[in-house]
Short mmCIF file of C-alpha atoms in Angstrom, two decimals:
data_model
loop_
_atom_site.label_atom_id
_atom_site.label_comp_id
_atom_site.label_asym_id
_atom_site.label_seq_id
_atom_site.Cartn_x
_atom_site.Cartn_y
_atom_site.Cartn_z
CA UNK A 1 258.82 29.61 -31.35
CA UNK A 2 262.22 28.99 -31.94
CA UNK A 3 265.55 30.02 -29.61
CA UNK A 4 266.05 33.60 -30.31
CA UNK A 5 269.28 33.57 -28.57
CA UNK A 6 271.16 36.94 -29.01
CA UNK A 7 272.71 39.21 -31.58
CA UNK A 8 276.22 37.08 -32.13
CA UNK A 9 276.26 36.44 -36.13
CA UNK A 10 276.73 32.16 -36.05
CA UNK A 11 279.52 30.32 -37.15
CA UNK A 12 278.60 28.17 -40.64
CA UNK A 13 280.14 24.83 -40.66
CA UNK A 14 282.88 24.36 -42.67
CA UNK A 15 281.42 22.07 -44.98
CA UNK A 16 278.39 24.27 -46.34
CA UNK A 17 280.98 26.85 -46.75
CA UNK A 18 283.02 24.70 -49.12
CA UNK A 19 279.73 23.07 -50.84
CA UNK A 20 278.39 27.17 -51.61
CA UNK A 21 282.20 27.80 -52.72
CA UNK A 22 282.30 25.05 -55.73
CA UNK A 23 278.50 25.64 -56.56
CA UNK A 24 279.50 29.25 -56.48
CA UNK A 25 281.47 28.46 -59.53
CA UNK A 26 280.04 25.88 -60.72
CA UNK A 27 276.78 27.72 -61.45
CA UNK A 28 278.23 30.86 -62.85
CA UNK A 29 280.68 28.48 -65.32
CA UNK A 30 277.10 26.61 -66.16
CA UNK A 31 275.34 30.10 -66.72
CA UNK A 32 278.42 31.27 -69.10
CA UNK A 33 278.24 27.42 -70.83
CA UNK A 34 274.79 28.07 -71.47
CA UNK A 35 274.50 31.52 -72.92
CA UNK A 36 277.80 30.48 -75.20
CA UNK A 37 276.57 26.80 -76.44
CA UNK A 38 273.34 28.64 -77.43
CA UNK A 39 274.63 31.35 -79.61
CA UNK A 40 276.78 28.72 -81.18
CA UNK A 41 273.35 27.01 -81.57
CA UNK A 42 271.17 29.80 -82.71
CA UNK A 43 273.74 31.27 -85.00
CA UNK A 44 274.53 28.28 -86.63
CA UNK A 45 278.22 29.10 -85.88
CA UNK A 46 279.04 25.50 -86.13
CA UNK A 47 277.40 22.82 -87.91
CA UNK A 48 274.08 20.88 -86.31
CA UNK A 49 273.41 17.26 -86.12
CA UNK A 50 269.71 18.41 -86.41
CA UNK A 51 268.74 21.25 -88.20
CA UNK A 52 266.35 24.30 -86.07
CA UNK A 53 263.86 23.71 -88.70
CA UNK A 54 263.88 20.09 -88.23
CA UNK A 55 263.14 20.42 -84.72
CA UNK A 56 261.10 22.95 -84.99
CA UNK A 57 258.63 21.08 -87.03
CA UNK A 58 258.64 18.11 -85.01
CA UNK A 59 259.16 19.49 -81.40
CA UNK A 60 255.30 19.07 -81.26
CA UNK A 61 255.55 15.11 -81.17
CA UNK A 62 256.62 12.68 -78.39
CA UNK A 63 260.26 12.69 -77.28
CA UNK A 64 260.46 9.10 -78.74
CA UNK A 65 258.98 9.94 -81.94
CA UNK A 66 261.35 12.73 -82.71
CA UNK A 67 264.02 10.42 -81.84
CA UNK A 68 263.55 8.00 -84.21
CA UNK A 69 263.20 10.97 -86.90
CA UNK A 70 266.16 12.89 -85.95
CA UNK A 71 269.15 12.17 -84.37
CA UNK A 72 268.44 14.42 -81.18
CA UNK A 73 271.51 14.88 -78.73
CA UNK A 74 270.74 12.73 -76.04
CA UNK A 75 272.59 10.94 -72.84
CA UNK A 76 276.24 10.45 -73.78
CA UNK A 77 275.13 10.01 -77.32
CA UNK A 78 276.94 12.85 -78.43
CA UNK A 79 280.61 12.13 -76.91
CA UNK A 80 281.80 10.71 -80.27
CA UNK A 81 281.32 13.66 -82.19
CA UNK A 82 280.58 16.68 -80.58
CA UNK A 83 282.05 19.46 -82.69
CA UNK A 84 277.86 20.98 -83.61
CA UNK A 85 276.04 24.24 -82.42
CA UNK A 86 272.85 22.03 -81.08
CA UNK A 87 275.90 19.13 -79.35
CA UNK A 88 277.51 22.49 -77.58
CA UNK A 89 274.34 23.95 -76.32
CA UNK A 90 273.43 20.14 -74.97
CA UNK A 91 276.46 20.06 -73.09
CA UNK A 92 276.21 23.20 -71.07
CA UNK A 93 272.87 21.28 -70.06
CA UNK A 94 274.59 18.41 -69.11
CA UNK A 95 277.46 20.36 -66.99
CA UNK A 96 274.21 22.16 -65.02
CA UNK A 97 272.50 18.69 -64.38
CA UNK A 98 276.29 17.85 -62.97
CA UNK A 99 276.55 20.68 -60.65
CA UNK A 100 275.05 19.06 -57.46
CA UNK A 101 277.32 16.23 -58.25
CA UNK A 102 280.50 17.80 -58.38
CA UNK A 103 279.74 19.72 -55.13
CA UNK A 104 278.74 16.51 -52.91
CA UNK A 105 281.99 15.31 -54.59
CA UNK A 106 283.97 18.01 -53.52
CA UNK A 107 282.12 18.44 -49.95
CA UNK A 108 282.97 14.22 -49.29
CA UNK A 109 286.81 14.58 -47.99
CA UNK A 110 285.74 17.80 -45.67
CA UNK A 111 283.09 15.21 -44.07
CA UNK A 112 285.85 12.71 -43.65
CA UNK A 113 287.91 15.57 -42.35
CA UNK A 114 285.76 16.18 -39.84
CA UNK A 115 285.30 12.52 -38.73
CA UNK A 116 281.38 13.17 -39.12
CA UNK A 117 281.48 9.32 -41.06
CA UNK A 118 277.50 9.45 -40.99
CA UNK A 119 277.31 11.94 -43.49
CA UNK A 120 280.26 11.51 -45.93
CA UNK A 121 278.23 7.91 -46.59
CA UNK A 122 274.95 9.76 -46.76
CA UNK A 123 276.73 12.48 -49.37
CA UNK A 124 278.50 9.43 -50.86
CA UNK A 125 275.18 7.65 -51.41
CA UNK A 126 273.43 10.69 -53.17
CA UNK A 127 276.66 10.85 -55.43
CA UNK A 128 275.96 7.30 -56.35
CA UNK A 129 271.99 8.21 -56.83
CA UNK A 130 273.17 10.79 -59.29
CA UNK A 131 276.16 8.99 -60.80
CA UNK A 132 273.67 5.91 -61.25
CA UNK A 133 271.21 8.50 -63.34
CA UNK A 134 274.37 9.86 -65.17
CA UNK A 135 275.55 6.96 -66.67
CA UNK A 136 271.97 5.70 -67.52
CA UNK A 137 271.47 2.97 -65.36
CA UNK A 138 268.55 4.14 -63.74
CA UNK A 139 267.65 5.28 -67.88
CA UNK B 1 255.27 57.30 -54.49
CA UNK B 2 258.74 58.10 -56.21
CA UNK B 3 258.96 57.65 -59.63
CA UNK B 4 261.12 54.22 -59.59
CA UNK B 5 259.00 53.12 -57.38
CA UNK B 6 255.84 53.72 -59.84
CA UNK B 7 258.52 51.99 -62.77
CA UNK B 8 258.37 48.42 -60.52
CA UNK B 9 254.80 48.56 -60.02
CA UNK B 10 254.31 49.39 -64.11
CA UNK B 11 256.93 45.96 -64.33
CA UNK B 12 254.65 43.71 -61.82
CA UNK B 13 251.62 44.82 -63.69
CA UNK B 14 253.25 43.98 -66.94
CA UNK B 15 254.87 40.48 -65.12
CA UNK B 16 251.05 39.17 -64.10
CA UNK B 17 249.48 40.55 -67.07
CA UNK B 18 252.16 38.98 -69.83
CA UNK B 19 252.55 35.70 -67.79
CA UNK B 20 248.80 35.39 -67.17
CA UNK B 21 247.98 35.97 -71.18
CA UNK B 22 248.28 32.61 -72.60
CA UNK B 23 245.48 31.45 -70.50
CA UNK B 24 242.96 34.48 -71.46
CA UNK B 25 243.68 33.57 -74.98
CA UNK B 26 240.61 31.52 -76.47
CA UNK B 27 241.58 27.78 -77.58
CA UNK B 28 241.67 28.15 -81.38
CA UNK B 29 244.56 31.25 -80.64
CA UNK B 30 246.50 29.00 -78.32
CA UNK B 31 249.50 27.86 -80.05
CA UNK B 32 248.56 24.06 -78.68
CA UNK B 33 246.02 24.29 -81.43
CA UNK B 34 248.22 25.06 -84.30
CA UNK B 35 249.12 22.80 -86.93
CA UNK B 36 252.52 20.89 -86.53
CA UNK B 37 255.23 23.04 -87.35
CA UNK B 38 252.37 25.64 -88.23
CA UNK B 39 252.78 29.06 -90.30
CA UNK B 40 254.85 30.64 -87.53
CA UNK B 41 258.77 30.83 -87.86
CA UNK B 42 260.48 28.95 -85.22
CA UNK B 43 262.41 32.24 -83.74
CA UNK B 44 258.74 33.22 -82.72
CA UNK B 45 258.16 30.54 -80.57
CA UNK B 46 261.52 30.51 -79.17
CA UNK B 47 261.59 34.47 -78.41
CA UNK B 48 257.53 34.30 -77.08
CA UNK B 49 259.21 31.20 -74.66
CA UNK B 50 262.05 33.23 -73.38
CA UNK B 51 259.43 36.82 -72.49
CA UNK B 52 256.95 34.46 -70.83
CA UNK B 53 259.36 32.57 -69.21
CA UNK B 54 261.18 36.04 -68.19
CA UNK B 55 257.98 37.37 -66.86
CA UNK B 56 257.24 34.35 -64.92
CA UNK B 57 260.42 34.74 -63.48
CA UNK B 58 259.53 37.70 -62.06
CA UNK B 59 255.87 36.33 -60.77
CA UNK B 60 256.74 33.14 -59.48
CA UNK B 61 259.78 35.50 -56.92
CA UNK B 62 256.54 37.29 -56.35
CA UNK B 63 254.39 34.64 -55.42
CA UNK B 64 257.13 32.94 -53.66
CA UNK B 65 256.92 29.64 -55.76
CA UNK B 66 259.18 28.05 -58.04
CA UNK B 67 258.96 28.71 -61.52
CA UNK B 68 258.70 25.04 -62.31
CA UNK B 69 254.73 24.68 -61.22
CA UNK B 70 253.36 27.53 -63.65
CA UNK B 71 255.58 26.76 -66.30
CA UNK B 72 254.66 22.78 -67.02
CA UNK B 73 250.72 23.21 -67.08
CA UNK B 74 251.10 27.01 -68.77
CA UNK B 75 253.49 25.67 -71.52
CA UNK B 76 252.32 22.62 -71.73
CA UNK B 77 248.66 23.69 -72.63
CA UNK B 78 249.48 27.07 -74.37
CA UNK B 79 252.82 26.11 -76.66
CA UNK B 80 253.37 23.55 -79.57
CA UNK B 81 255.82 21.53 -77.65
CA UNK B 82 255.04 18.37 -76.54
CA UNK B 83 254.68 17.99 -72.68
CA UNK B 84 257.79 15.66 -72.94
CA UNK B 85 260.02 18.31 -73.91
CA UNK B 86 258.07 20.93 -71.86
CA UNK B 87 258.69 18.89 -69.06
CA UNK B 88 262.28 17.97 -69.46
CA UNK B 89 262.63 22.13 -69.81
CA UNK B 90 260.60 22.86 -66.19
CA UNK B 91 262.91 20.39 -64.65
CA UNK B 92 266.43 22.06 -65.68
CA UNK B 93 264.21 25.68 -64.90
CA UNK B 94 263.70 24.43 -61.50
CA UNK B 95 267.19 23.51 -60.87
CA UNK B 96 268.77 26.33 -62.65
CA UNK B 97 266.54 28.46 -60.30
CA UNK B 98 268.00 26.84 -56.97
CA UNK B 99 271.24 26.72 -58.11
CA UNK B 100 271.71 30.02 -59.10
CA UNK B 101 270.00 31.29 -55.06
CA UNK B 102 272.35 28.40 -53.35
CA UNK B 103 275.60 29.79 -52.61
CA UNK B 104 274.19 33.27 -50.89
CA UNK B 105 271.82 31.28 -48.93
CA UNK B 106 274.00 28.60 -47.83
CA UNK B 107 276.89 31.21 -46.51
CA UNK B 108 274.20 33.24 -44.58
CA UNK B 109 273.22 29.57 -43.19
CA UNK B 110 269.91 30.03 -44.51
CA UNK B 111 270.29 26.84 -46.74
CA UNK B 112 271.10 24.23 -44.46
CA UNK B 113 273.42 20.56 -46.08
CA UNK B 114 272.62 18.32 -43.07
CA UNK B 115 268.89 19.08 -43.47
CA UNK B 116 268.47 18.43 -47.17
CA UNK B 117 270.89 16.00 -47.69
CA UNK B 118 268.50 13.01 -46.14
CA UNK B 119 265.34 14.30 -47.43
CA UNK B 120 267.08 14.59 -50.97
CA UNK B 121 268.48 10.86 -51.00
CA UNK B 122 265.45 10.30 -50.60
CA UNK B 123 263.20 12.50 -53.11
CA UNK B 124 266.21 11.86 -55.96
CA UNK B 125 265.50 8.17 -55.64
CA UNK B 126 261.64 8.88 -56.01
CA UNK B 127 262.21 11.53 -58.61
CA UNK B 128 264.05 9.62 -61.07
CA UNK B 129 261.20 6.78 -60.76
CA UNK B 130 258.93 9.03 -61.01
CA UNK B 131 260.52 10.50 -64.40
CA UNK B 132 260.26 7.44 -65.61
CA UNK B 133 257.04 6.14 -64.95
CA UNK B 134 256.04 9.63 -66.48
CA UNK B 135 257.76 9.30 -69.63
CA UNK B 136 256.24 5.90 -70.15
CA UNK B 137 252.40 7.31 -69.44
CA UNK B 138 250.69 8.37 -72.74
CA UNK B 139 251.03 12.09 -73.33
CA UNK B 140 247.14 12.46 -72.42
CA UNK B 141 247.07 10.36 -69.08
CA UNK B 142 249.93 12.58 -67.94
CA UNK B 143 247.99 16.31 -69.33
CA UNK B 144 245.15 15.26 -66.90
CA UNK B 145 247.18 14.16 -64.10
CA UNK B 146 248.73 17.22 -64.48
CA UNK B 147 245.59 19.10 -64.13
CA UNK B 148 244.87 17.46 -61.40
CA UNK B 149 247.68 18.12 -59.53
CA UNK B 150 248.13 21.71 -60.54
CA UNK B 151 244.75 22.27 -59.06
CA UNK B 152 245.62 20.28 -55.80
CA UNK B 153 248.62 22.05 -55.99
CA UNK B 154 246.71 25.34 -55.89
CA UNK B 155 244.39 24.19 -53.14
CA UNK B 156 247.07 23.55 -50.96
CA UNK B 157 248.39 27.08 -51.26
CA UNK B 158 245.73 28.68 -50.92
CA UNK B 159 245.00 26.02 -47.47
CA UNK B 160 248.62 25.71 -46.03
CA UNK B 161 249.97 28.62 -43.41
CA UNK B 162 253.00 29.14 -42.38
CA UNK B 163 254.99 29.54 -39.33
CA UNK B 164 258.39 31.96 -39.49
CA UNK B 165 259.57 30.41 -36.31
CA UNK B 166 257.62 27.44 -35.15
CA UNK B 167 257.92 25.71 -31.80
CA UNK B 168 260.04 22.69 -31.66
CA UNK B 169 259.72 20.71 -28.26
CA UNK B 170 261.85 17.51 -28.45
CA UNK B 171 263.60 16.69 -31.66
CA UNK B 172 262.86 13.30 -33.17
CA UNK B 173 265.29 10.01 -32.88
CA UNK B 174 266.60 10.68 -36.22
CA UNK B 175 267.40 14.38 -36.11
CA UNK B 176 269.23 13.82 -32.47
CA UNK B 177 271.54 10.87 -34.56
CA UNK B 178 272.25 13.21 -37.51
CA UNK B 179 272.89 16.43 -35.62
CA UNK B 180 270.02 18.31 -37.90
CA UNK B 181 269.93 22.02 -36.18
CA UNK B 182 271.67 24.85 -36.96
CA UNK B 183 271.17 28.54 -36.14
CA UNK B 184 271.43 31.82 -38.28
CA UNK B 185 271.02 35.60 -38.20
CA UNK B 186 267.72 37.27 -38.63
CA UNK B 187 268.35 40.55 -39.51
CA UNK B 188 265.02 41.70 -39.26
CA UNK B 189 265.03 41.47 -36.06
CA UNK B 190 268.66 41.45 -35.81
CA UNK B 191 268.95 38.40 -33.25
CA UNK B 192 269.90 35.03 -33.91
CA UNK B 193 267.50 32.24 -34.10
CA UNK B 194 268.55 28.60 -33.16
CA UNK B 195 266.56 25.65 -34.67
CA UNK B 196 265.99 22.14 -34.92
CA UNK B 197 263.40 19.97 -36.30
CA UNK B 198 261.01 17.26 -35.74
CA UNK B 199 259.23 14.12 -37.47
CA UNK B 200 261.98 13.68 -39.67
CA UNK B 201 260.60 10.44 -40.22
CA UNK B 202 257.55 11.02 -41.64
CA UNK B 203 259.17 14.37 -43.35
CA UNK B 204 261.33 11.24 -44.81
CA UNK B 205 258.16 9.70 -46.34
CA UNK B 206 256.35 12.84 -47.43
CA UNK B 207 260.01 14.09 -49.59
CA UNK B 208 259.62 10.57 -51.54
CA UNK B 209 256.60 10.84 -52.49
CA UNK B 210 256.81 14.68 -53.57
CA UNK B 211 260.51 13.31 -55.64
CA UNK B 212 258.34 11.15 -57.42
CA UNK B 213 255.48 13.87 -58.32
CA UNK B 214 258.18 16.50 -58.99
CA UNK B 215 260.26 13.90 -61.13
CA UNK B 216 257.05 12.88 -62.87
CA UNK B 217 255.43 16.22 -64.27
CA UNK B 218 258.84 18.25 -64.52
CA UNK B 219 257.99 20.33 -62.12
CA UNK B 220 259.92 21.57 -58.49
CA UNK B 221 258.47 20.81 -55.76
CA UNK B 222 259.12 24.15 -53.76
CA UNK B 223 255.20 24.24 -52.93
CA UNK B 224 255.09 20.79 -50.93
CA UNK B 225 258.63 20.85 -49.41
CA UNK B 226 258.69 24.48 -48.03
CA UNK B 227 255.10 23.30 -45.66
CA UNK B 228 256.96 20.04 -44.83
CA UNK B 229 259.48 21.16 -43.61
CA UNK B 230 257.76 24.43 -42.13
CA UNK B 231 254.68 23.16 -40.97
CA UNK B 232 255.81 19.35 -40.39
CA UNK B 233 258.95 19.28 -39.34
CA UNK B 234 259.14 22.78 -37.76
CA UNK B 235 261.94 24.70 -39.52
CA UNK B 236 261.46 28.09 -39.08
CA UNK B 237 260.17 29.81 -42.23
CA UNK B 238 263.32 30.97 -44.26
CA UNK B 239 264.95 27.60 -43.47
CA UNK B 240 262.61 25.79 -44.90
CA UNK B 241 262.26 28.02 -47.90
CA UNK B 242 266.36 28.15 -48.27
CA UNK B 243 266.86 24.27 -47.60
CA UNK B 244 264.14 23.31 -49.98
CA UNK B 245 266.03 24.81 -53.09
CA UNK B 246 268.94 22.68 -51.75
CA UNK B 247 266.79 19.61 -52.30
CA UNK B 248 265.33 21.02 -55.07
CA UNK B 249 268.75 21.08 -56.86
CA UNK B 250 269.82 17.17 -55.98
CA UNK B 251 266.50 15.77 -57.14
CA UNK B 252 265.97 18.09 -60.28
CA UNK B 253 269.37 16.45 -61.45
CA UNK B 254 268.75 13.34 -60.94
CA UNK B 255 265.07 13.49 -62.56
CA UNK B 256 266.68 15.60 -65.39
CA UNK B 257 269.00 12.99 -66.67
CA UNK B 258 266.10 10.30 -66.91
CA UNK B 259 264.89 12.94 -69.77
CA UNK B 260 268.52 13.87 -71.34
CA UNK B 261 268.65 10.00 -72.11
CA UNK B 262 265.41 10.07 -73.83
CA UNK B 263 265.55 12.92 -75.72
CA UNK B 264 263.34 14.75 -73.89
CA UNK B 265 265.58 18.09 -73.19
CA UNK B 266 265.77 19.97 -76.65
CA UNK B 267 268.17 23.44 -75.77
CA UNK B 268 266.12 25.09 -78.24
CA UNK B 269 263.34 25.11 -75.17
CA UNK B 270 265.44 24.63 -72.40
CA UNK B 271 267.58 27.03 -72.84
CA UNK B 272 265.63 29.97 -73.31
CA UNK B 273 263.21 28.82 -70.79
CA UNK B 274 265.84 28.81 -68.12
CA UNK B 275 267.37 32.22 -68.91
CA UNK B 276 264.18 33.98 -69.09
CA UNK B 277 263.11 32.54 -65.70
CA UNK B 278 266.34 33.23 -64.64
CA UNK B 279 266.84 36.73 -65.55
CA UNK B 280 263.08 37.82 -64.44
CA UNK B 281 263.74 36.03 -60.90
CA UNK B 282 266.52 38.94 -60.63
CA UNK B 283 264.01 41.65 -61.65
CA UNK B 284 261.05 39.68 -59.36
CA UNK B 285 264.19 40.05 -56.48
CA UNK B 286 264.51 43.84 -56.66
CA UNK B 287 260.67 44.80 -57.19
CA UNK B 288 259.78 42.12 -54.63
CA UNK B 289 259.78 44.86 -51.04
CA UNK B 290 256.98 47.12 -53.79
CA UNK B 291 254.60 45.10 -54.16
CA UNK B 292 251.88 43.45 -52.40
CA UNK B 293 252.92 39.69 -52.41
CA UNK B 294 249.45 38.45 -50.97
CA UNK B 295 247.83 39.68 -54.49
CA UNK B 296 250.17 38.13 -56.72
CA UNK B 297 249.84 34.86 -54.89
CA UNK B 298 246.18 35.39 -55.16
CA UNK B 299 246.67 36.10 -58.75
CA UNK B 300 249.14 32.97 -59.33
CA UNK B 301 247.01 30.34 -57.79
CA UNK B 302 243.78 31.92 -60.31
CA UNK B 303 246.55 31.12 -62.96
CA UNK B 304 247.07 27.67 -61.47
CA UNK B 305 243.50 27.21 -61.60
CA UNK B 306 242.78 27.73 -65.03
CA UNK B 307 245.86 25.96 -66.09
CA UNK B 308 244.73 23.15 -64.29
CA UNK B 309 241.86 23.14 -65.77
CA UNK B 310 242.86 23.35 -69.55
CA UNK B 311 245.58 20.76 -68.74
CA UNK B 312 242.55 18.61 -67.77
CA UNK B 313 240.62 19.45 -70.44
CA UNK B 314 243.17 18.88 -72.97
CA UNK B 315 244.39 15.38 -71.47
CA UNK B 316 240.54 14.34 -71.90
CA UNK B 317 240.55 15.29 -75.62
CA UNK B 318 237.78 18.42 -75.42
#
């Protein structure tokens, strides 16, 4: 078994306080992103690049297939022009898929801060995992 | 019994029964066997997504699994969307899941950074070749693999124990160099239980190959990491449960972007997907003290099975 060592509540470290801080917000703003983008979507309060019944007749095919029928939102593809109810709802994807990123990002300097070097380049290294599958190279 | 009591034991037999329906329902009913684009209205499919997806929600807390393992094979067998998209959906479901959980459990130290952040370089690495190799497979070479692992998936759940607070002798070479222990408050007990692991190499190994499985089929990977690091490596019980959401969270991203760039992640499935599963964790949360976990998990791995088994069926053309 493991050390049951008394009743003191233990002191968390510093930088798992400031990693559950960001995500903290991080995930709720993703959560509010994501309920907004697909009302936007749904409701057709803006205009689509694809329209629902477009997908919805095709969303039975491959992922390549329905790309070369319909300009899906994919990657960065959207960047240029993203003013559309199915763009919007894509994005608050995108910002959840970013929200480990921006914590390691955050939690970097308090690693540095407390001279712990081994893991700021550990943390630095999964920030350039993710960045690398952000920016597509790894696509 | 009180009478809210009797109300979460009418929403847990409603949660099984509604999640386990698709797979009861003969093959010609299944929506997999509809015509493209079929008679049904879009809205139907996206409003029968997000009550499945709610009730599994509320199963998977349950079972204590991630909702990512019943809703690939489940979807993927019993809805008209191609595994591609159903994938890129149980990816962003699993990491919606642990994100959502992280910031509770890492302030009660439950969720530890210094243990996941090695075994996640690790499994993102793996996970993002493993989303690619599985977006390159043919659609049916990846429905039977699937099958295949849903039902060793199964097996192992129904094989694998679990320790809450497992002896740990000597830590390992690694774990000494990286400081990996940590200590938190049991308040079931209401003492506080110091920790520290072992084998982190070969818990190093096991995580990339697991990345690579959970990048491939879309799925988490809650049901191999939490006996890694449990049984393996020695974290006591809620640890390992905690920590493996962590992980969970860095590899689903990186996995998940392999299928943005391809078009694999279409919001009009994601999105309901992920707020049904999350919104019927929260229920699963507050019925989960009423109700007799062993059963469901009984009653999720039957699920798995048959699941499994269509998946198979299905990648092999019958």
């Amino acid at each position: 078994m493991s050390n049951i060592a008394g009743k003191h509540k233990p002191e968390i470290d510093r930088v798992q306080l400031v990693y559950a801080a960001v995500l903290d917000v991080v995930s709720h703003t993703g959560m509010v992103l994501i309920a907004v983008g697909f009302l936007a979507y749904v409701a057709r309060l803006l205009p689509l690049t694809v329209s629902i019944e477009d997908i919805a007749s095709h969303w039975h095919l491959r992922a390549g297939e329905m790309n070369r029928l319909h300009a899906v939102p994919s990657g960065w593809s959207w960047v240029q022009d993203p003013l559309h109810g199915d763009v919007l709802s894509f994005i608050s994807i995108i910002f959840l898929s970013m929200a480990a990123m921006i914590c390691l990002v955050a939690v970097i300097p308090v690693f540095f801060a407390e001279k712990n070097r081994t893991y700021a380049l550990i943390a630095l290294l999964q920030v350039l995992v993710l960045a690398a599958a952000v920016v597509g190279i790894a696509s | 019994m009180t009478r809210a009591d009797g109300k979460k034991i009418w929403w847990f037999l409603a949660a099984v029964l509604l999640t386990a329906m698709p797979l009861v329902l003969p093959p010609e009913v299944a929506a997999a066997s509809l015509p493209a684009g079929g008679e049904t209205a879009w809205w139907v499919w996206v409003l029968l997504l997000f009550i499945f997806s709610f009730f599994l929600g509320i199963v998977s807390v349950l079972a204590g699994v991630g909702g990512g393992v019943l809703f690939v094979p489940i979807v993927g067998s019993f809805f008209p969307f191609h595994l591609d998209f159903v994938r890129g959906a149980g990816l962003l479901v699993a990491l919606s899941g642990a994100l959502s959980a992280g910031p509770s459990l890492l302030r009660k130290g439950l969720a530890d950074l210094k243990l996941s952040l090695p075994l996640s370089l690790i499994g993102s690495i793996s996970s993002v070749a493993g989303a690619i190799v599985g977006l390159r497979m043919s659609a049916d070479s990846v429905q039977l693999l699937l099958g295949i692992a849903i039902i060793a998936i199964a097996v192992i759940m129904m094989k694998a124990g679990k320790s809450g607070y497992p002896e740990v002798g000597e830590s390992d070479v690694i774990a000494r160099a990286l400081g990996i222990s940590g200590s938190y408050y049991e308040p079931t007990i209401d003492k506080t239980i110091d920790w520290k692991v072992r084998r982190t190499p070969l818990g190093l190994v096991l995580f990339f190959f697991i990345g690579f499985i959970g990048g491939m089929f879309g799925m988490g990977a809650g049901w191999a990491n939490v006996p890694v690091l449990n049984l393996l490596m020695g974290a006591p019980l809620k640890i390992a449960v905690a920590t493996s959401g962590l992980v969970l969270s860095m590899n689903g991203a990186a996995a998940a972007w392999i299928y943005l760039y391809k078009g694999a992640v279409l919001p009009l499935i994601a999105v309901p997907a992920v707020g049904g599963v999350m919104l019927g964790s929260k229920i699963g949360a507050r019925i989960l003290s009423k109700v007799n976990t062993g059963s469901v998990r009984i009653a999720v791995i039957v699920m798995m099975l048959i699941a499994g088994l269509r998946s198979i069926t299905k990648g092999l053309g019958i």
